């Protein structure tokens, strides 16, 4: 792309066209005023990212349709879209869940289609204003700030200029084994979503899975689809499994009524009391827990680093397993595997990948509260340890360059990058950028919960409004 008359290539450059970047474009296109939006995304399609590129119907959203609208002002948006999609024959297996549309757990690949349709509609809305969105398929390798805006360098050395840029780069796959580089684990591991790859495994072979969260649950679905019939051993530090998501009734928003709760300890105590009260009335503990979610960003951003560390150390495993819950169809499979004795969960942390030959892996683990290491062998290894939020440990050109140029600084607890509450990034000297913004998972340190559909949808709307006023200002 070239600039004519020193006019930048775009008003707004968006780096990453997953859910975050695409929803930001949707909101920008819907707003009055002309703006040229360029999304640089290495994948072939916008609106999908890792999560919504899933092709198997068994890899579903972890919330029902009523909870997963991308429109913060219209909670029924997905339910209505899904009803039409099902009526048009788009998801014939939906009746297997025996639930009304609002309560269905849709395949993530179908959710990606929903996001893409909302983008297409927004393009039509923006056209009369002269607004456009273009997908440039490449990876952004470098970013520089200039007096008049931002300049991106792409993988083929093409340069792109824009008045503003937004980092919507999403989550980076986990690169962690504590004592060993990620490469040992990742090189030995089968992708949790690669059903084709799993078909090539010995169907009777023992599969070892590292991590016991929702990615592990997806991996069980993938193995099942691939026809695996052998034993599965799951290793995670605490051995906690995600609870199944139920549909609890409404519960009073106790945190809205009590702003004195600030510390982790106060929060946990109050939540326990609320759960006990609910259980005493025969009401699901998930009801009070679900009221906490909207307050997490406020509580996290008010907390000191010490309190945040306490939360991460003591509450996080519990929070992950209770809050990030499993969709019922996958949870049923997990229960079946446990009951059949094929699935074993171990509270043990990976220490090393000792051998990784095709069809044969050997790892060493340390069981909780045990000193000695145990060696375990299997036919395959799956890495479901999640996400690397520390940008200093992410092995990508753009993140390295941004840190090296001092254009960003690590966020609280080194989770993602630092930004002001409206998403303007802070440079290494703590100055708030007037041109560079971030949204979604890179703001993990700012909000703690900055990843789920509802988080991203809210941020996209607010950031679009901010960019509009900057553009007009
Ligand atoms: C497997 C999985 C399942 C999930 N399931 C749910 C769920 O059920 N419910 C829920 O609420 N949330 C779920 N999430 C969380 C959440 O919805 C996603 O993480 C969401 O996709 C975040 O959107 P994003 O666009 O910020 O990131 P991503 O989807 O990760 O997209 C970022 C995009 O940026 C691109 N990119 C990155 N760097 C560059 C670069 N330098 N140049 C060009 N392009 C770049 C990547 O190619 C990628 O497509 C899930 C996440 C995952 C990974």
Coordinates of C-alpha atoms in Angstrom, one line a residue, residues 59-418:
X59 CA -16.0 -27.7 20.3
X60 CA -18.7 -25.5 21.6
X61 CA -19.0 -22.1 23.4
X62 CA -18.8 -22.5 27.2
X63 CA -21.9 -20.3 27.7
X64 CA -25.3 -20.6 26.2
X65 CA -26.6 -18.3 23.5
X66 CA -28.3 -16.0 26.0
X67 CA -24.9 -15.2 27.5
X68 CA -22.8 -14.8 24.3
X69 CA -24.3 -11.9 22.4
X70 CA -21.6 -9.7 20.8
X71 CA -23.9 -6.7 21.3
X72 CA -23.6 -5.2 24.8
X73 CA -27.0 -3.5 24.3
X74 CA -28.9 -6.5 23.0
X75 CA -28.5 -9.7 25.0
X76 CA -30.7 -11.6 22.6
X77 CA -28.7 -10.8 19.5
X78 CA -27.0 -14.2 19.3
X79 CA -30.2 -16.1 20.2
X80 CA -32.1 -14.5 17.4
X81 CA -29.3 -15.0 14.9
X82 CA -29.0 -18.6 15.9
X83 CA -32.7 -19.3 15.7
X84 CA -32.6 -18.1 12.1
X85 CA -29.5 -20.0 11.3
X86 CA -31.0 -23.2 12.7
X87 CA -34.3 -22.6 10.9
X88 CA -32.3 -22.3 7.6
X89 CA -30.7 -25.8 8.3
X90 CA -27.3 -24.4 9.4
X91 CA -26.9 -26.5 12.5
X92 CA -28.9 -29.8 12.2
X93 CA -27.4 -31.3 15.3
X94 CA -28.8 -28.5 17.5
X95 CA -31.8 -30.6 18.6
X96 CA -29.4 -33.1 20.3
X97 CA -29.1 -30.6 23.2
X98 CA -32.9 -30.7 23.8
X99 CA -33.1 -27.1 24.8
X100 CA -34.6 -23.8 23.6
X101 CA -32.3 -21.7 21.4
X102 CA -31.4 -19.3 24.2
X103 CA -30.0 -22.3 26.2
X104 CA -28.0 -23.9 23.4
X105 CA -24.3 -24.2 23.5
X106 CA -23.3 -23.4 19.9
X107 CA -20.3 -24.8 18.1
X108 CA -17.5 -22.1 18.2
X109 CA -17.2 -22.3 14.4
X110 CA -20.8 -21.3 14.0
X111 CA -20.2 -18.4 16.4
X112 CA -17.5 -17.3 14.0
X113 CA -20.1 -17.1 11.2
X114 CA -22.3 -15.0 13.4
X115 CA -19.5 -12.5 14.0
X116 CA -18.7 -12.4 10.3
X117 CA -22.3 -11.7 9.5
X118 CA -22.4 -8.9 11.9
X119 CA -19.3 -7.5 10.2
X120 CA -20.9 -7.7 6.8
X121 CA -24.0 -5.9 8.0
X122 CA -21.8 -3.2 9.6
X123 CA -20.0 -2.7 6.3
X124 CA -23.3 -2.1 4.6
X125 CA -24.2 0.4 7.4
X126 CA -20.9 2.2 7.1
X127 CA -20.9 2.4 3.3
X128 CA -23.2 5.5 3.0
X129 CA -20.7 7.3 5.3
X130 CA -17.9 6.2 3.0
X131 CA -16.5 4.0 5.7
X132 CA -14.6 0.9 4.6
X133 CA -12.8 -2.1 6.1
X134 CA -10.1 -4.0 4.4
X135 CA -8.4 -7.2 5.4
X136 CA -4.7 -7.3 4.7
X137 CA -3.5 -10.8 5.1
X138 CA -0.1 -10.7 6.7
X139 CA 1.7 -10.6 10.0
X140 CA 2.7 -7.3 11.6
X141 CA 6.4 -7.5 12.5
X142 CA 7.1 -4.0 13.7
X143 CA 5.3 -0.9 14.7
X144 CA 6.6 2.6 15.0
X145 CA 5.0 5.8 16.1
X146 CA 5.5 9.0 14.1
X147 CA 4.4 12.6 14.6
X148 CA 1.4 12.1 12.4
X149 CA 0.5 8.5 13.3
X150 CA 1.6 4.9 13.3
X151 CA 3.6 2.9 10.8
X152 CA 3.4 -0.9 10.6
X153 CA 5.9 -3.1 8.9
X154 CA 4.4 -6.4 7.6
X155 CA 6.0 -9.7 7.0
X156 CA 6.8 -9.0 3.3
X157 CA 8.3 -5.6 4.3
X158 CA 5.3 -3.7 3.1
X159 CA 4.6 -0.5 5.2
X160 CA 1.2 0.7 6.2
X161 CA 0.4 4.0 7.8
X162 CA -2.5 5.0 10.0
X163 CA -3.6 7.8 12.3
X164 CA -4.3 5.4 15.1
X165 CA -3.5 1.7 15.7
X166 CA -5.1 -0.9 17.9
X167 CA -3.3 -4.0 19.2
X168 CA -6.0 -6.7 19.1
X169 CA -3.4 -9.5 19.0
X170 CA -5.3 -11.8 21.3
X171 CA -3.8 -14.6 23.3
X172 CA -0.5 -16.3 22.7
X173 CA -0.3 -20.0 23.2
X174 CA 1.3 -21.0 26.4
X175 CA 5.0 -21.3 26.3
X176 CA 5.6 -22.7 29.7
X177 CA 7.0 -25.5 31.5
X178 CA 8.5 -24.1 34.6
X179 CA 12.0 -25.7 34.5
X180 CA 12.2 -26.2 30.8
X181 CA 11.6 -24.1 27.7
X182 CA 8.3 -24.4 26.1
X183 CA 9.8 -26.0 23.1
X184 CA 10.2 -29.4 24.7
X185 CA 6.5 -29.5 25.5
X186 CA 5.2 -27.9 22.4
X187 CA 7.4 -29.9 20.1
X188 CA 6.3 -33.2 21.7
X189 CA 2.6 -32.2 21.9
X190 CA -0.4 -32.9 19.7
X191 CA -2.6 -29.8 19.1
X192 CA -5.7 -30.2 21.4
X193 CA -8.0 -29.3 18.4
X194 CA -6.3 -31.4 15.7
X195 CA -8.7 -34.3 15.3
X196 CA -7.0 -35.4 12.1
X197 CA -3.7 -35.6 13.8
X198 CA -5.3 -37.6 16.6
X199 CA -6.7 -40.1 14.1
X200 CA -3.1 -41.1 13.4
X201 CA -2.4 -42.1 17.0
X202 CA -2.8 -45.6 18.2
X203 CA -6.5 -45.6 19.2
X204 CA -5.7 -47.8 22.2
X205 CA -2.6 -45.8 23.3
X206 CA -2.3 -43.9 26.5
X207 CA -2.6 -40.2 26.1
X208 CA -1.1 -37.8 28.5
X209 CA -2.6 -34.3 28.9
X210 CA -0.9 -31.4 30.7
X211 CA -3.4 -29.0 32.1
X212 CA -7.0 -29.6 33.3
X213 CA -8.9 -26.5 32.2
X214 CA -11.3 -26.0 29.3
X215 CA -8.7 -26.7 26.7
X216 CA -8.3 -30.2 28.2
X217 CA -12.0 -30.6 27.9
X218 CA -11.8 -29.7 24.2
X219 CA -9.0 -32.2 23.8
X220 CA -11.2 -34.9 25.3
X221 CA -13.8 -34.1 22.7
X222 CA -11.2 -34.2 19.9
X223 CA -9.9 -37.6 21.1
X224 CA -13.4 -39.0 21.2
X225 CA -14.1 -37.7 17.7
X226 CA -10.8 -39.2 16.5
X227 CA -12.0 -42.6 17.8
X228 CA -9.5 -42.8 20.7
X229 CA -10.4 -45.7 23.1
X230 CA -7.4 -45.9 25.3
X231 CA -6.6 -44.5 28.8
X232 CA -6.1 -40.7 29.3
X233 CA -4.0 -39.2 32.1
X234 CA -4.4 -35.6 33.0
X235 CA -1.8 -33.8 35.0
X236 CA -2.3 -30.4 36.6
X237 CA -0.8 -28.7 39.6
X238 CA -4.1 -28.8 41.6
X239 CA -5.9 -31.5 39.7
X240 CA -9.1 -29.3 39.6
X241 CA -11.6 -29.9 36.9
X242 CA -13.9 -27.2 35.4
X243 CA -17.4 -27.4 36.9
X244 CA -20.3 -27.9 34.4
X245 CA -22.2 -24.7 33.5
X246 CA -25.8 -24.9 34.7
X247 CA -28.5 -22.3 34.4
X248 CA -28.8 -20.9 37.9
X249 CA -31.7 -18.6 38.8
X250 CA -31.0 -14.8 39.4
X251 CA -29.4 -13.9 42.7
X252 CA -29.1 -10.5 44.4
X253 CA -26.0 -8.6 43.3
X254 CA -24.4 -8.5 46.8
X255 CA -21.2 -6.8 45.6
X256 CA -23.2 -3.9 44.1
X257 CA -24.8 -3.4 47.5
X258 CA -21.5 -3.5 49.4
X259 CA -18.6 -1.5 48.1
X260 CA -16.6 -2.1 51.3
X261 CA -15.4 -5.4 49.9
X262 CA -12.0 -4.9 48.4
X263 CA -9.5 -7.5 49.5
X264 CA -9.3 -11.1 48.1
X265 CA -10.0 -12.4 51.6
X266 CA -13.1 -10.2 52.0
X267 CA -14.4 -11.3 48.6
X268 CA -13.9 -15.0 49.2
X269 CA -15.5 -14.8 52.6
X270 CA -18.5 -12.9 51.3
X271 CA -18.9 -15.2 48.4
X272 CA -18.7 -18.3 50.6
X273 CA -21.5 -16.8 52.8
X274 CA -23.6 -16.1 49.8
X275 CA -23.1 -19.6 48.4
X276 CA -24.0 -21.2 51.8
X277 CA -27.2 -19.1 51.9
X278 CA -28.1 -20.2 48.4
X279 CA -27.4 -23.9 49.2
X280 CA -29.5 -23.6 52.4
X281 CA -32.4 -22.4 50.2
X282 CA -31.9 -25.2 47.7
X283 CA -30.4 -22.8 45.1
X284 CA -27.4 -23.6 43.0
X285 CA -24.1 -22.1 44.2
X286 CA -23.5 -20.9 40.7
X287 CA -26.2 -18.3 41.2
X288 CA -24.2 -16.1 43.6
X289 CA -21.0 -16.8 41.9
X290 CA -22.3 -15.5 38.6
X291 CA -23.1 -12.1 40.1
X292 CA -19.4 -11.6 40.9
X293 CA -18.3 -11.6 37.3
X294 CA -19.2 -8.0 36.4
X295 CA -17.4 -6.7 39.4
X296 CA -14.1 -8.4 38.8
X297 CA -12.6 -5.7 36.6
X298 CA -13.4 -3.0 39.2
X299 CA -12.1 -5.1 42.1
X300 CA -8.9 -6.1 40.2
X301 CA -8.1 -2.5 39.1
X302 CA -8.7 -1.2 42.6
X303 CA -6.5 -3.9 44.1
X304 CA -2.8 -3.4 45.1
X305 CA -0.2 -5.6 43.4
X306 CA 0.1 -7.5 46.7
X307 CA -3.6 -8.2 46.7
X308 CA -3.5 -9.2 43.1
X309 CA -0.7 -11.6 43.8
X310 CA -2.6 -13.1 46.7
X311 CA -5.6 -13.7 44.3
X312 CA -3.4 -15.3 41.7
X313 CA -1.6 -17.5 44.2
X314 CA -4.5 -18.6 46.4
X315 CA -7.8 -18.1 44.5
X316 CA -6.9 -18.4 40.9
X317 CA -7.1 -22.2 40.5
X318 CA -10.4 -22.2 42.4
X319 CA -11.7 -19.3 40.3
X320 CA -10.7 -20.9 37.1
X321 CA -12.5 -24.2 37.8
X322 CA -15.6 -22.6 39.3
X323 CA -16.0 -19.6 37.0
X324 CA -14.6 -20.9 33.6
X325 CA -17.1 -23.7 33.4
X326 CA -17.6 -26.5 31.0
X327 CA -20.4 -26.7 28.4
X328 CA -22.7 -29.5 29.4
X329 CA -22.2 -31.7 26.3
X330 CA -18.4 -31.8 26.9
X331 CA -18.9 -32.2 30.7
X332 CA -21.1 -35.3 30.0
X333 CA -18.3 -36.8 28.0
X334 CA -15.8 -36.1 30.8
X335 CA -18.1 -37.8 33.3
X336 CA -18.5 -40.8 31.0
X337 CA -14.8 -41.2 30.6
X338 CA -14.2 -40.9 34.4
X339 CA -16.9 -43.5 35.1
X340 CA -15.5 -45.9 32.5
X341 CA -12.2 -45.6 34.3
X342 CA -10.5 -44.3 31.1
X343 CA -9.8 -40.9 32.5
X344 CA -7.5 -40.2 35.5
X345 CA -6.9 -36.8 36.9
X346 CA -3.6 -36.3 38.8
X347 CA -2.6 -33.3 41.0
X348 CA 0.9 -33.3 39.6
X349 CA 3.1 -30.8 37.7
X350 CA 5.1 -31.5 34.7
X351 CA 8.9 -31.4 35.3
X352 CA 10.4 -32.5 32.0
X353 CA 9.7 -34.1 28.7
X354 CA 12.3 -36.9 28.7
X355 CA 11.6 -38.7 25.4
X356 CA 9.6 -37.6 22.4
X357 CA 9.6 -40.2 19.7
X358 CA 6.7 -40.8 17.3
X359 CA 4.2 -42.8 19.2
X360 CA 6.1 -42.8 22.4
X361 CA 6.6 -39.9 24.9
X362 CA 8.0 -40.0 28.4
X363 CA 7.6 -37.2 30.9
X364 CA 8.5 -36.7 34.5
X365 CA 6.0 -35.2 36.9
X366 CA 6.0 -34.3 40.6
X367 CA 2.8 -35.2 42.5
X368 CA 1.4 -32.6 44.9
X369 CA 3.0 -32.9 48.3
X370 CA 5.6 -35.4 47.1
X371 CA 9.3 -34.9 46.8
X372 CA 10.3 -37.5 44.3
X373 CA 9.6 -37.4 40.6
X374 CA 7.6 -40.0 38.8
X375 CA 8.1 -41.0 35.2
X376 CA 5.1 -41.6 33.0
X377 CA 5.0 -42.9 29.4
X378 CA 2.3 -42.6 26.8
X379 CA 1.7 -42.8 23.1
X380 CA 1.0 -39.1 22.9
X381 CA 1.1 -35.8 24.8
X382 CA -1.3 -32.9 24.6
X383 CA -0.4 -29.5 25.9
X384 CA -3.5 -27.8 27.3
X385 CA -1.7 -25.4 29.6
X386 CA -3.3 -22.4 28.1
X387 CA -2.0 -18.9 27.5
X388 CA 1.2 -17.0 27.9
X389 CA 0.2 -13.5 29.1
X390 CA 3.7 -12.3 29.8
X391 CA 4.7 -10.4 26.7
X392 CA 8.4 -10.6 27.7
X393 CA 8.1 -14.4 27.2
X394 CA 6.2 -14.4 24.0
X395 CA 8.3 -15.3 21.0
X396 CA 6.8 -13.1 18.4
X397 CA 8.4 -10.3 16.3
X398 CA 5.8 -7.6 17.1
X399 CA 5.7 -8.1 20.9
X400 CA 9.5 -8.1 21.0
X401 CA 9.7 -5.0 18.9
X402 CA 7.1 -3.1 20.8
X403 CA 8.9 -3.8 24.1
X404 CA 12.3 -3.1 22.6
X405 CA 11.2 0.2 21.2
X406 CA 9.7 1.1 24.6
X407 CA 6.3 1.7 23.0
X408 CA 4.6 -0.6 25.6
X409 CA 5.4 -1.8 29.1
X410 CA 4.3 -4.9 30.9
X411 CA 1.0 -4.6 32.6
X412 CA 0.3 -5.3 36.3
X413 CA 1.9 -8.6 37.4
X414 CA 3.5 -8.7 33.9
X415 CA 0.1 -9.8 32.5
X416 CA -0.2 -8.3 29.0
X417 CA 0.6 -4.6 28.6
X418 CA -0.1 -1.5 30.6

